[in-house]
């Protein structure tokens, strides 16, 4: 999927987290969770140098795309779990007080955002290695990236998110 569809998925993931987390969240927390989810939804494509996120951080993308195959490890549940452990442990190690709290809010959105990315890419023809390091890729649909089908899907997804979360 392209970055617009992933961004929409990220907003959906963020709103879902806010709904699950309930009423107790303040505004800062809501902003951090939602922006974490949107960034998380774009992040896995750092393994692809022509992607939107790659153009934002070209050096990181060059490194990531050299080491990892596109739609390989960075598009797997194994990586999401690893990222969650590293981000949580790293922020606990380096931060404290208010900053640690903020990092935790961000991570609470970032991880579901990444999950939304690999779920959406599962609807593409190329599929996703859900059982990485086992290399087989799984897919549910055969939507081609940047096709009319994707645009239609993105519009339907936006409508569903709007209907479900925005009153
Ligand atoms: Zn992707």
Short mmCIF file of N, CA and C and ligand atoms in Angstrom, two decimals:
data_model
loop_
_atom_site.label_atom_id
_atom_site.label_comp_id
_atom_site.label_asym_id
_atom_site.label_seq_id
_atom_site.Cartn_x
_atom_site.Cartn_y
_atom_site.Cartn_z
N UNK A 1 0.85 -1.20 0.00
CA UNK A 1 0.00 0.00 0.00
C UNK A 1 0.89 1.25 0.00
N UNK A 2 0.35 2.36 -0.45
CA UNK A 2 1.14 3.59 -0.42
C UNK A 2 1.00 4.31 0.93
N UNK A 3 1.76 5.40 1.09
CA UNK A 3 1.83 6.03 2.41
C UNK A 3 0.51 6.67 2.83
N UNK A 4 -0.32 7.04 1.86
CA UNK A 4 -1.61 7.65 2.22
C UNK A 4 -2.50 6.60 2.89
N UNK A 5 -2.60 5.43 2.24
CA UNK A 5 -3.40 4.34 2.82
C UNK A 5 -2.85 3.94 4.19
N UNK A 6 -1.50 3.85 4.28
CA UNK A 6 -0.91 3.48 5.58
C UNK A 6 -1.18 4.55 6.63
N UNK A 7 -1.12 5.82 6.21
CA UNK A 7 -1.40 6.92 7.15
C UNK A 7 -2.82 6.84 7.67
N UNK A 8 -3.76 6.54 6.77
CA UNK A 8 -5.17 6.38 7.18
C UNK A 8 -5.28 5.22 8.17
N UNK A 9 -4.60 4.12 7.85
CA UNK A 9 -4.58 2.96 8.76
C UNK A 9 -3.99 3.33 10.11
N UNK A 10 -2.95 4.17 10.09
CA UNK A 10 -2.31 4.61 11.33
C UNK A 10 -3.25 5.45 12.19
N UNK A 11 -4.01 6.32 11.54
CA UNK A 11 -4.99 7.13 12.28
C UNK A 11 -6.04 6.20 12.89
N UNK A 12 -6.47 5.21 12.10
CA UNK A 12 -7.44 4.23 12.61
C UNK A 12 -6.89 3.48 13.81
N UNK A 13 -5.61 3.06 13.71
CA UNK A 13 -4.98 2.32 14.81
C UNK A 13 -4.90 3.22 16.06
N UNK A 14 -4.52 4.49 15.86
CA UNK A 14 -4.41 5.43 16.99
C UNK A 14 -5.76 5.63 17.66
N UNK A 15 -6.81 5.82 16.85
CA UNK A 15 -8.15 6.04 17.42
C UNK A 15 -8.64 4.79 18.15
N UNK A 16 -8.26 3.62 17.62
CA UNK A 16 -8.64 2.37 18.28
C UNK A 16 -7.97 2.27 19.66
N UNK A 17 -6.67 2.63 19.71
CA UNK A 17 -5.96 2.61 21.00
C UNK A 17 -6.64 3.58 21.98
N UNK A 18 -6.98 4.77 21.51
CA UNK A 18 -7.62 5.76 22.38
C UNK A 18 -8.95 5.23 22.91
N UNK A 19 -9.69 4.52 22.05
CA UNK A 19 -10.98 3.96 22.47
C UNK A 19 -10.78 2.88 23.52
N UNK A 20 -9.80 1.99 23.27
CA UNK A 20 -9.54 0.90 24.20
C UNK A 20 -9.04 1.45 25.54
N UNK A 21 -8.18 2.50 25.46
CA UNK A 21 -7.59 3.07 26.68
C UNK A 21 -8.63 3.79 27.53
N UNK A 22 -9.74 4.20 26.91
CA UNK A 22 -10.82 4.78 27.69
C UNK A 22 -10.73 6.28 27.87
N UNK A 23 -11.48 6.78 28.83
CA UNK A 23 -11.68 8.22 28.99
C UNK A 23 -10.54 8.93 29.72
N UNK A 24 -9.72 8.16 30.43
CA UNK A 24 -8.76 8.79 31.35
C UNK A 24 -7.58 9.51 30.71
N UNK A 25 -7.50 9.54 29.39
CA UNK A 25 -6.31 10.12 28.75
C UNK A 25 -6.43 11.63 28.60
N UNK A 26 -5.35 12.34 28.95
CA UNK A 26 -5.38 13.78 28.71
C UNK A 26 -5.02 14.09 27.26
N UNK A 27 -5.07 15.38 26.92
CA UNK A 27 -4.87 15.77 25.53
C UNK A 27 -3.46 15.43 25.02
N UNK A 28 -2.45 15.67 25.85
CA UNK A 28 -1.06 15.37 25.45
C UNK A 28 -0.94 13.91 25.10
N UNK A 29 -1.51 13.07 25.95
CA UNK A 29 -1.46 11.64 25.75
C UNK A 29 -2.13 11.26 24.42
N UNK A 30 -3.28 11.85 24.15
CA UNK A 30 -4.00 11.55 22.90
C UNK A 30 -3.18 11.94 21.67
N UNK A 31 -2.55 13.11 21.74
CA UNK A 31 -1.73 13.58 20.61
C UNK A 31 -0.53 12.66 20.42
N UNK A 32 0.14 12.28 21.53
CA UNK A 32 1.32 11.42 21.43
C UNK A 32 0.97 10.04 20.89
N UNK A 33 -0.13 9.47 21.37
CA UNK A 33 -0.53 8.15 20.90
C UNK A 33 -0.88 8.19 19.41
N UNK A 34 -1.65 9.19 19.01
CA UNK A 34 -2.06 9.27 17.60
C UNK A 34 -0.87 9.53 16.68
N UNK A 35 0.01 10.47 17.08
CA UNK A 35 1.17 10.73 16.19
C UNK A 35 2.11 9.52 16.18
N UNK A 36 2.24 8.83 17.31
CA UNK A 36 3.03 7.59 17.34
C UNK A 36 2.46 6.56 16.38
N UNK A 37 1.13 6.45 16.36
CA UNK A 37 0.47 5.46 15.49
C UNK A 37 0.69 5.80 14.02
N UNK A 38 0.61 7.08 13.68
CA UNK A 38 0.80 7.47 12.27
C UNK A 38 2.26 7.20 11.86
N UNK A 39 3.21 7.59 12.70
CA UNK A 39 4.62 7.32 12.37
C UNK A 39 4.90 5.82 12.29
N UNK A 40 4.31 5.08 13.23
CA UNK A 40 4.48 3.61 13.22
C UNK A 40 3.91 3.00 11.95
N UNK A 41 2.80 3.58 11.47
CA UNK A 41 2.16 3.04 10.27
C UNK A 41 3.00 3.28 9.02
N UNK A 42 3.89 4.25 9.06
CA UNK A 42 4.75 4.53 7.90
C UNK A 42 6.11 3.86 8.02
N UNK A 43 6.50 3.53 9.25
CA UNK A 43 7.88 3.12 9.52
C UNK A 43 8.38 1.88 8.75
N UNK A 44 7.63 0.78 8.66
CA UNK A 44 8.19 -0.43 8.04
C UNK A 44 8.72 -0.21 6.62
N UNK A 45 8.16 0.75 5.88
CA UNK A 45 8.63 0.98 4.50
C UNK A 45 9.98 1.68 4.45
N UNK A 46 10.62 1.87 5.58
CA UNK A 46 11.98 2.39 5.60
C UNK A 46 12.92 1.41 4.88
N UNK A 47 12.44 0.15 4.72
CA UNK A 47 13.25 -0.84 4.00
C UNK A 47 13.13 -0.71 2.48
N UNK A 48 12.43 0.34 2.03
CA UNK A 48 12.21 0.53 0.58
C UNK A 48 12.60 1.96 0.22
N UNK A 49 13.67 2.13 -0.55
CA UNK A 49 14.23 3.47 -0.76
C UNK A 49 13.34 4.44 -1.53
N UNK A 50 12.34 3.91 -2.25
CA UNK A 50 11.45 4.81 -2.98
C UNK A 50 10.23 5.21 -2.15
N UNK A 51 10.15 4.76 -0.91
CA UNK A 51 8.95 5.05 -0.11
C UNK A 51 8.98 6.48 0.43
N UNK A 52 7.81 6.91 0.90
CA UNK A 52 7.64 8.26 1.45
C UNK A 52 8.57 8.47 2.65
N UNK A 53 8.56 7.54 3.59
CA UNK A 53 9.38 7.69 4.80
C UNK A 53 10.87 7.68 4.44
N UNK A 54 11.23 6.91 3.41
CA UNK A 54 12.64 6.85 3.00
C UNK A 54 13.12 8.21 2.53
N UNK A 55 12.23 8.95 1.85
CA UNK A 55 12.62 10.29 1.39
C UNK A 55 12.77 11.26 2.55
N UNK A 56 12.09 10.99 3.66
CA UNK A 56 12.19 11.86 4.84
C UNK A 56 13.48 11.59 5.61
N UNK A 57 13.89 10.34 5.66
CA UNK A 57 15.13 9.98 6.39
C UNK A 57 16.00 9.11 5.47
N UNK A 58 16.59 9.72 4.44
CA UNK A 58 17.31 8.94 3.43
C UNK A 58 18.47 8.11 3.95
N UNK A 59 19.20 8.63 4.93
CA UNK A 59 20.37 7.89 5.43
C UNK A 59 19.92 6.61 6.13
N UNK A 60 18.90 6.76 7.01
CA UNK A 60 18.38 5.59 7.73
C UNK A 60 17.80 4.58 6.75
N UNK A 61 17.13 5.10 5.73
CA UNK A 61 16.53 4.19 4.75
C UNK A 61 17.58 3.48 3.92
N UNK A 62 18.65 4.20 3.58
CA UNK A 62 19.74 3.57 2.83
C UNK A 62 20.29 2.39 3.64
N UNK A 63 20.52 2.64 4.94
CA UNK A 63 21.06 1.59 5.80
C UNK A 63 20.07 0.43 5.89
N UNK A 64 18.79 0.76 6.17
CA UNK A 64 17.77 -0.29 6.37
C UNK A 64 17.56 -1.10 5.09
N UNK A 65 17.52 -0.40 3.93
CA UNK A 65 17.24 -1.13 2.70
C UNK A 65 18.45 -1.92 2.22
N UNK A 66 19.64 -1.55 2.70
CA UNK A 66 20.83 -2.32 2.36
C UNK A 66 20.87 -3.62 3.17
N UNK A 67 20.51 -3.50 4.45
CA UNK A 67 20.58 -4.67 5.34
C UNK A 67 19.37 -5.58 5.16
N UNK A 68 18.18 -4.97 5.01
CA UNK A 68 16.95 -5.78 4.98
C UNK A 68 16.27 -5.73 3.62
N UNK A 69 15.72 -6.88 3.22
CA UNK A 69 14.96 -6.95 1.99
C UNK A 69 13.62 -6.25 2.19
N UNK A 70 13.11 -5.59 1.14
CA UNK A 70 11.79 -4.97 1.25
C UNK A 70 10.74 -6.05 1.52
N UNK A 71 9.83 -5.75 2.45
CA UNK A 71 8.81 -6.70 2.89
C UNK A 71 9.44 -7.97 3.47
N UNK A 72 10.57 -7.80 4.14
CA UNK A 72 11.20 -8.92 4.85
C UNK A 72 10.99 -8.72 6.35
N UNK A 73 12.11 -8.76 7.09
CA UNK A 73 12.06 -8.69 8.56
C UNK A 73 11.30 -7.46 9.08
N UNK A 74 11.53 -6.29 8.45
CA UNK A 74 10.89 -5.07 8.96
C UNK A 74 9.37 -5.07 8.75
N UNK A 75 8.88 -6.02 7.96
CA UNK A 75 7.44 -6.16 7.76
C UNK A 75 6.93 -7.42 8.46
N UNK A 76 7.53 -7.77 9.61
CA UNK A 76 7.10 -9.01 10.28
C UNK A 76 6.72 -8.74 11.73
N UNK A 77 5.84 -9.61 12.30
CA UNK A 77 5.51 -9.50 13.72
C UNK A 77 6.76 -9.62 14.60
N UNK A 78 7.75 -10.41 14.15
CA UNK A 78 8.98 -10.56 14.93
C UNK A 78 9.65 -9.20 15.13
N UNK A 79 9.69 -8.39 14.07
CA UNK A 79 10.31 -7.07 14.19
C UNK A 79 9.49 -6.15 15.09
N UNK A 80 8.17 -6.24 15.00
CA UNK A 80 7.32 -5.37 15.83
C UNK A 80 7.55 -5.69 17.31
N UNK A 81 7.66 -6.98 17.63
CA UNK A 81 7.91 -7.38 19.02
C UNK A 81 9.30 -6.86 19.46
N UNK A 82 10.29 -7.04 18.59
CA UNK A 82 11.64 -6.57 18.91
C UNK A 82 11.65 -5.04 19.11
N UNK A 83 10.97 -4.32 18.21
CA UNK A 83 10.92 -2.86 18.31
C UNK A 83 10.28 -2.44 19.63
N UNK A 84 9.20 -3.16 19.99
CA UNK A 84 8.50 -2.84 21.24
C UNK A 84 9.44 -3.02 22.45
N UNK A 85 10.16 -4.15 22.46
CA UNK A 85 11.09 -4.43 23.57
C UNK A 85 12.21 -3.36 23.60
N UNK A 86 12.80 -3.09 22.44
CA UNK A 86 13.93 -2.14 22.39
C UNK A 86 13.50 -0.72 22.75
N UNK A 87 12.35 -0.30 22.22
CA UNK A 87 11.89 1.06 22.50
C UNK A 87 11.53 1.22 23.98
N UNK A 88 10.85 0.21 24.53
CA UNK A 88 10.45 0.27 25.94
C UNK A 88 11.68 0.25 26.84
N UNK A 89 12.58 -0.71 26.57
CA UNK A 89 13.78 -0.83 27.41
C UNK A 89 14.67 0.40 27.23
N UNK A 90 14.83 0.83 25.98
CA UNK A 90 15.70 1.98 25.70
C UNK A 90 15.21 3.25 26.37
N UNK A 91 13.90 3.50 26.30
CA UNK A 91 13.40 4.73 26.91
C UNK A 91 13.48 4.65 28.43
N UNK A 92 13.27 3.43 28.98
CA UNK A 92 13.39 3.27 30.43
C UNK A 92 14.83 3.50 30.90
N UNK A 93 15.76 3.10 30.04
CA UNK A 93 17.18 3.22 30.36
C UNK A 93 17.65 4.68 30.26
N UNK A 94 17.14 5.39 29.25
CA UNK A 94 17.67 6.73 28.97
C UNK A 94 16.84 7.87 29.55
N UNK A 95 15.55 7.62 29.79
CA UNK A 95 14.67 8.73 30.18
C UNK A 95 14.10 8.50 31.57
N UNK A 96 13.56 9.58 32.13
CA UNK A 96 12.85 9.43 33.40
C UNK A 96 11.77 10.50 33.48
N UNK A 97 10.91 10.36 34.50
CA UNK A 97 9.88 11.37 34.76
C UNK A 97 8.97 11.62 33.58
N UNK A 98 8.74 12.90 33.33
CA UNK A 98 7.81 13.34 32.27
C UNK A 98 8.20 12.81 30.89
N UNK A 99 9.51 12.83 30.59
CA UNK A 99 9.98 12.38 29.27
C UNK A 99 9.71 10.89 29.06
N UNK A 100 9.92 10.11 30.12
CA UNK A 100 9.65 8.67 30.04
C UNK A 100 8.16 8.43 29.80
N UNK A 101 7.35 9.18 30.51
CA UNK A 101 5.90 9.08 30.35
C UNK A 101 5.51 9.39 28.89
N UNK A 102 6.09 10.47 28.35
CA UNK A 102 5.78 10.86 26.98
C UNK A 102 6.21 9.78 25.99
N UNK A 103 7.42 9.22 26.21
CA UNK A 103 7.92 8.16 25.32
C UNK A 103 6.97 6.96 25.36
N UNK A 104 6.49 6.63 26.57
CA UNK A 104 5.57 5.49 26.70
C UNK A 104 4.26 5.72 25.96
N UNK A 105 3.77 6.96 26.00
CA UNK A 105 2.53 7.26 25.26
C UNK A 105 2.77 7.07 23.76
N UNK A 106 3.92 7.58 23.30
CA UNK A 106 4.27 7.49 21.89
C UNK A 106 4.37 6.02 21.45
N UNK A 107 5.06 5.21 22.27
CA UNK A 107 5.24 3.79 21.94
C UNK A 107 3.89 3.07 21.92
N UNK A 108 2.98 3.48 22.82
CA UNK A 108 1.64 2.89 22.88
C UNK A 108 0.88 3.09 21.56
N UNK A 109 1.22 4.14 20.83
CA UNK A 109 0.64 4.32 19.50
C UNK A 109 1.50 3.71 18.40
N UNK A 110 2.81 3.83 18.56
CA UNK A 110 3.75 3.41 17.51
C UNK A 110 3.63 1.93 17.15
N UNK A 111 3.54 1.09 18.17
CA UNK A 111 3.51 -0.36 17.94
C UNK A 111 2.21 -0.79 17.20
N UNK A 112 1.02 -0.36 17.68
CA UNK A 112 -0.18 -0.69 16.89
C UNK A 112 -0.15 -0.08 15.49
N UNK A 113 0.49 1.08 15.34
CA UNK A 113 0.63 1.69 14.01
C UNK A 113 1.42 0.78 13.08
N UNK A 114 2.52 0.21 13.59
CA UNK A 114 3.31 -0.72 12.78
C UNK A 114 2.50 -1.96 12.42
N UNK A 115 1.72 -2.42 13.41
CA UNK A 115 0.87 -3.60 13.16
C UNK A 115 -0.14 -3.30 12.04
N UNK A 116 -0.69 -2.08 12.05
CA UNK A 116 -1.65 -1.72 10.99
C UNK A 116 -0.97 -1.77 9.62
N UNK A 117 0.33 -1.43 9.58
CA UNK A 117 1.06 -1.45 8.31
C UNK A 117 1.12 -2.87 7.74
N UNK A 118 1.50 -3.81 8.58
CA UNK A 118 1.65 -5.16 8.00
C UNK A 118 0.28 -5.81 7.74
N UNK A 119 -0.74 -5.40 8.50
CA UNK A 119 -2.09 -5.91 8.19
C UNK A 119 -2.52 -5.39 6.81
N UNK A 120 -2.31 -4.09 6.57
CA UNK A 120 -2.72 -3.52 5.27
C UNK A 120 -1.90 -4.12 4.12
N UNK A 121 -0.59 -4.30 4.34
CA UNK A 121 0.22 -4.89 3.27
C UNK A 121 -0.15 -6.35 2.99
N UNK A 122 -0.81 -7.00 3.95
CA UNK A 122 -1.29 -8.38 3.74
C UNK A 122 -2.39 -8.41 2.68
N UNK A 123 -3.00 -7.24 2.43
CA UNK A 123 -4.05 -7.18 1.41
C UNK A 123 -3.46 -6.98 0.01
N UNK A 124 -2.14 -6.78 -0.06
CA UNK A 124 -1.45 -6.64 -1.36
C UNK A 124 -1.07 -8.00 -1.91
N UNK A 125 -0.85 -8.01 -3.22
CA UNK A 125 -0.46 -9.23 -3.93
C UNK A 125 0.84 -9.85 -3.36
N UNK A 126 1.81 -8.99 -3.01
CA UNK A 126 3.12 -9.51 -2.57
C UNK A 126 3.05 -10.17 -1.19
N UNK A 127 2.08 -9.77 -0.36
CA UNK A 127 1.93 -10.38 0.96
C UNK A 127 3.03 -10.01 1.94
N UNK A 128 2.96 -10.63 3.11
CA UNK A 128 3.82 -10.30 4.26
C UNK A 128 4.33 -11.58 4.90
N UNK A 129 5.62 -11.60 5.32
CA UNK A 129 6.15 -12.82 6.00
C UNK A 129 5.71 -12.87 7.47
N UNK A 130 4.45 -13.23 7.69
CA UNK A 130 3.90 -13.21 9.06
C UNK A 130 4.67 -14.13 10.01
N UNK A 131 5.27 -15.19 9.44
CA UNK A 131 5.97 -16.15 10.32
C UNK A 131 7.49 -16.00 10.22
N UNK A 132 7.98 -14.79 9.79
CA UNK A 132 9.42 -14.58 9.71
C UNK A 132 10.09 -15.12 10.96
N UNK A 133 11.23 -15.83 10.87
CA UNK A 133 12.17 -16.01 9.75
C UNK A 133 11.74 -17.00 8.66
N UNK A 134 10.62 -17.70 8.83
CA UNK A 134 10.09 -18.51 7.74
C UNK A 134 9.70 -17.53 6.62
N UNK A 135 10.22 -17.76 5.41
CA UNK A 135 10.16 -16.73 4.38
C UNK A 135 8.84 -16.62 3.63
N UNK A 136 7.99 -17.61 3.78
CA UNK A 136 6.74 -17.58 3.01
C UNK A 136 5.93 -16.32 3.34
N UNK A 137 5.40 -15.69 2.28
CA UNK A 137 4.57 -14.50 2.48
C UNK A 137 3.10 -14.86 2.38
N UNK A 138 2.30 -14.27 3.26
CA UNK A 138 0.87 -14.54 3.29
C UNK A 138 0.11 -13.31 2.81
N UNK A 139 -0.98 -13.54 2.09
CA UNK A 139 -1.81 -12.42 1.68
C UNK A 139 -3.28 -12.80 1.74
N UNK A 140 -4.13 -11.79 1.92
CA UNK A 140 -5.57 -12.04 1.97
C UNK A 140 -6.25 -11.59 0.69
N UNK A 141 -5.73 -10.50 0.08
CA UNK A 141 -6.29 -10.01 -1.18
C UNK A 141 -5.14 -9.78 -2.14
N UNK A 142 -5.45 -9.27 -3.32
CA UNK A 142 -4.39 -9.02 -4.31
C UNK A 142 -4.42 -7.58 -4.81
N UNK A 143 -4.64 -6.64 -3.87
CA UNK A 143 -4.68 -5.22 -4.27
C UNK A 143 -3.28 -4.79 -4.69
N UNK A 144 -3.19 -4.12 -5.84
CA UNK A 144 -1.89 -3.60 -6.27
C UNK A 144 -1.68 -2.20 -5.72
N UNK A 145 -0.44 -1.92 -5.25
CA UNK A 145 -0.12 -0.60 -4.71
C UNK A 145 -0.33 0.47 -5.78
N UNK A 146 -0.94 1.59 -5.37
CA UNK A 146 -1.21 2.74 -6.25
C UNK A 146 -2.27 2.46 -7.33
N UNK A 147 -3.00 1.37 -7.21
CA UNK A 147 -4.03 1.06 -8.21
C UNK A 147 -5.35 1.73 -7.83
N UNK A 148 -6.32 1.67 -8.75
CA UNK A 148 -7.68 2.17 -8.48
C UNK A 148 -8.27 1.40 -7.29
N UNK A 149 -7.95 0.10 -7.23
CA UNK A 149 -8.44 -0.73 -6.12
C UNK A 149 -7.95 -0.18 -4.79
N UNK A 150 -6.66 0.23 -4.75
CA UNK A 150 -6.13 0.77 -3.50
C UNK A 150 -6.84 2.07 -3.13
N UNK A 151 -7.03 2.96 -4.11
CA UNK A 151 -7.71 4.23 -3.84
C UNK A 151 -9.11 3.96 -3.32
N UNK A 152 -9.82 3.03 -3.95
CA UNK A 152 -11.17 2.69 -3.51
C UNK A 152 -11.13 2.15 -2.08
N UNK A 153 -10.17 1.26 -1.83
CA UNK A 153 -10.02 0.69 -0.49
C UNK A 153 -9.76 1.79 0.54
N UNK A 154 -8.87 2.75 0.18
CA UNK A 154 -8.52 3.83 1.11
C UNK A 154 -9.74 4.69 1.43
N UNK A 155 -10.60 4.92 0.43
CA UNK A 155 -11.81 5.72 0.66
C UNK A 155 -12.77 4.97 1.59
N UNK A 156 -12.92 3.66 1.33
CA UNK A 156 -13.81 2.85 2.18
C UNK A 156 -13.28 2.82 3.62
N UNK A 157 -11.94 2.66 3.74
CA UNK A 157 -11.32 2.61 5.08
C UNK A 157 -11.55 3.94 5.82
N UNK A 158 -11.38 5.05 5.11
CA UNK A 158 -11.61 6.36 5.71
C UNK A 158 -13.06 6.48 6.19
N UNK A 159 -13.99 6.02 5.36
CA UNK A 159 -15.41 6.09 5.71
C UNK A 159 -15.70 5.25 6.96
N UNK A 160 -15.10 4.05 6.99
CA UNK A 160 -15.32 3.16 8.14
C UNK A 160 -14.77 3.77 9.43
N UNK A 161 -13.55 4.34 9.34
CA UNK A 161 -12.94 4.96 10.51
C UNK A 161 -13.78 6.15 10.98
N UNK A 162 -14.22 6.96 10.00
CA UNK A 162 -15.06 8.11 10.32
C UNK A 162 -16.36 7.68 11.00
N UNK A 163 -16.97 6.64 10.47
CA UNK A 163 -18.24 6.13 10.99
C UNK A 163 -18.06 5.58 12.40
N UNK A 164 -16.92 4.86 12.61
CA UNK A 164 -16.71 4.17 13.87
C UNK A 164 -16.25 5.12 14.99
N UNK A 165 -15.36 6.08 14.63
CA UNK A 165 -14.69 6.84 15.69
C UNK A 165 -15.06 8.31 15.78
N UNK A 166 -15.56 8.88 14.69
CA UNK A 166 -15.77 10.33 14.72
C UNK A 166 -17.26 10.62 14.73
N UNK A 167 -17.72 11.25 15.81
CA UNK A 167 -19.14 11.59 15.89
C UNK A 167 -19.35 13.08 15.61
ZN1 LIG B 1 5.07 -1.86 3.44
#
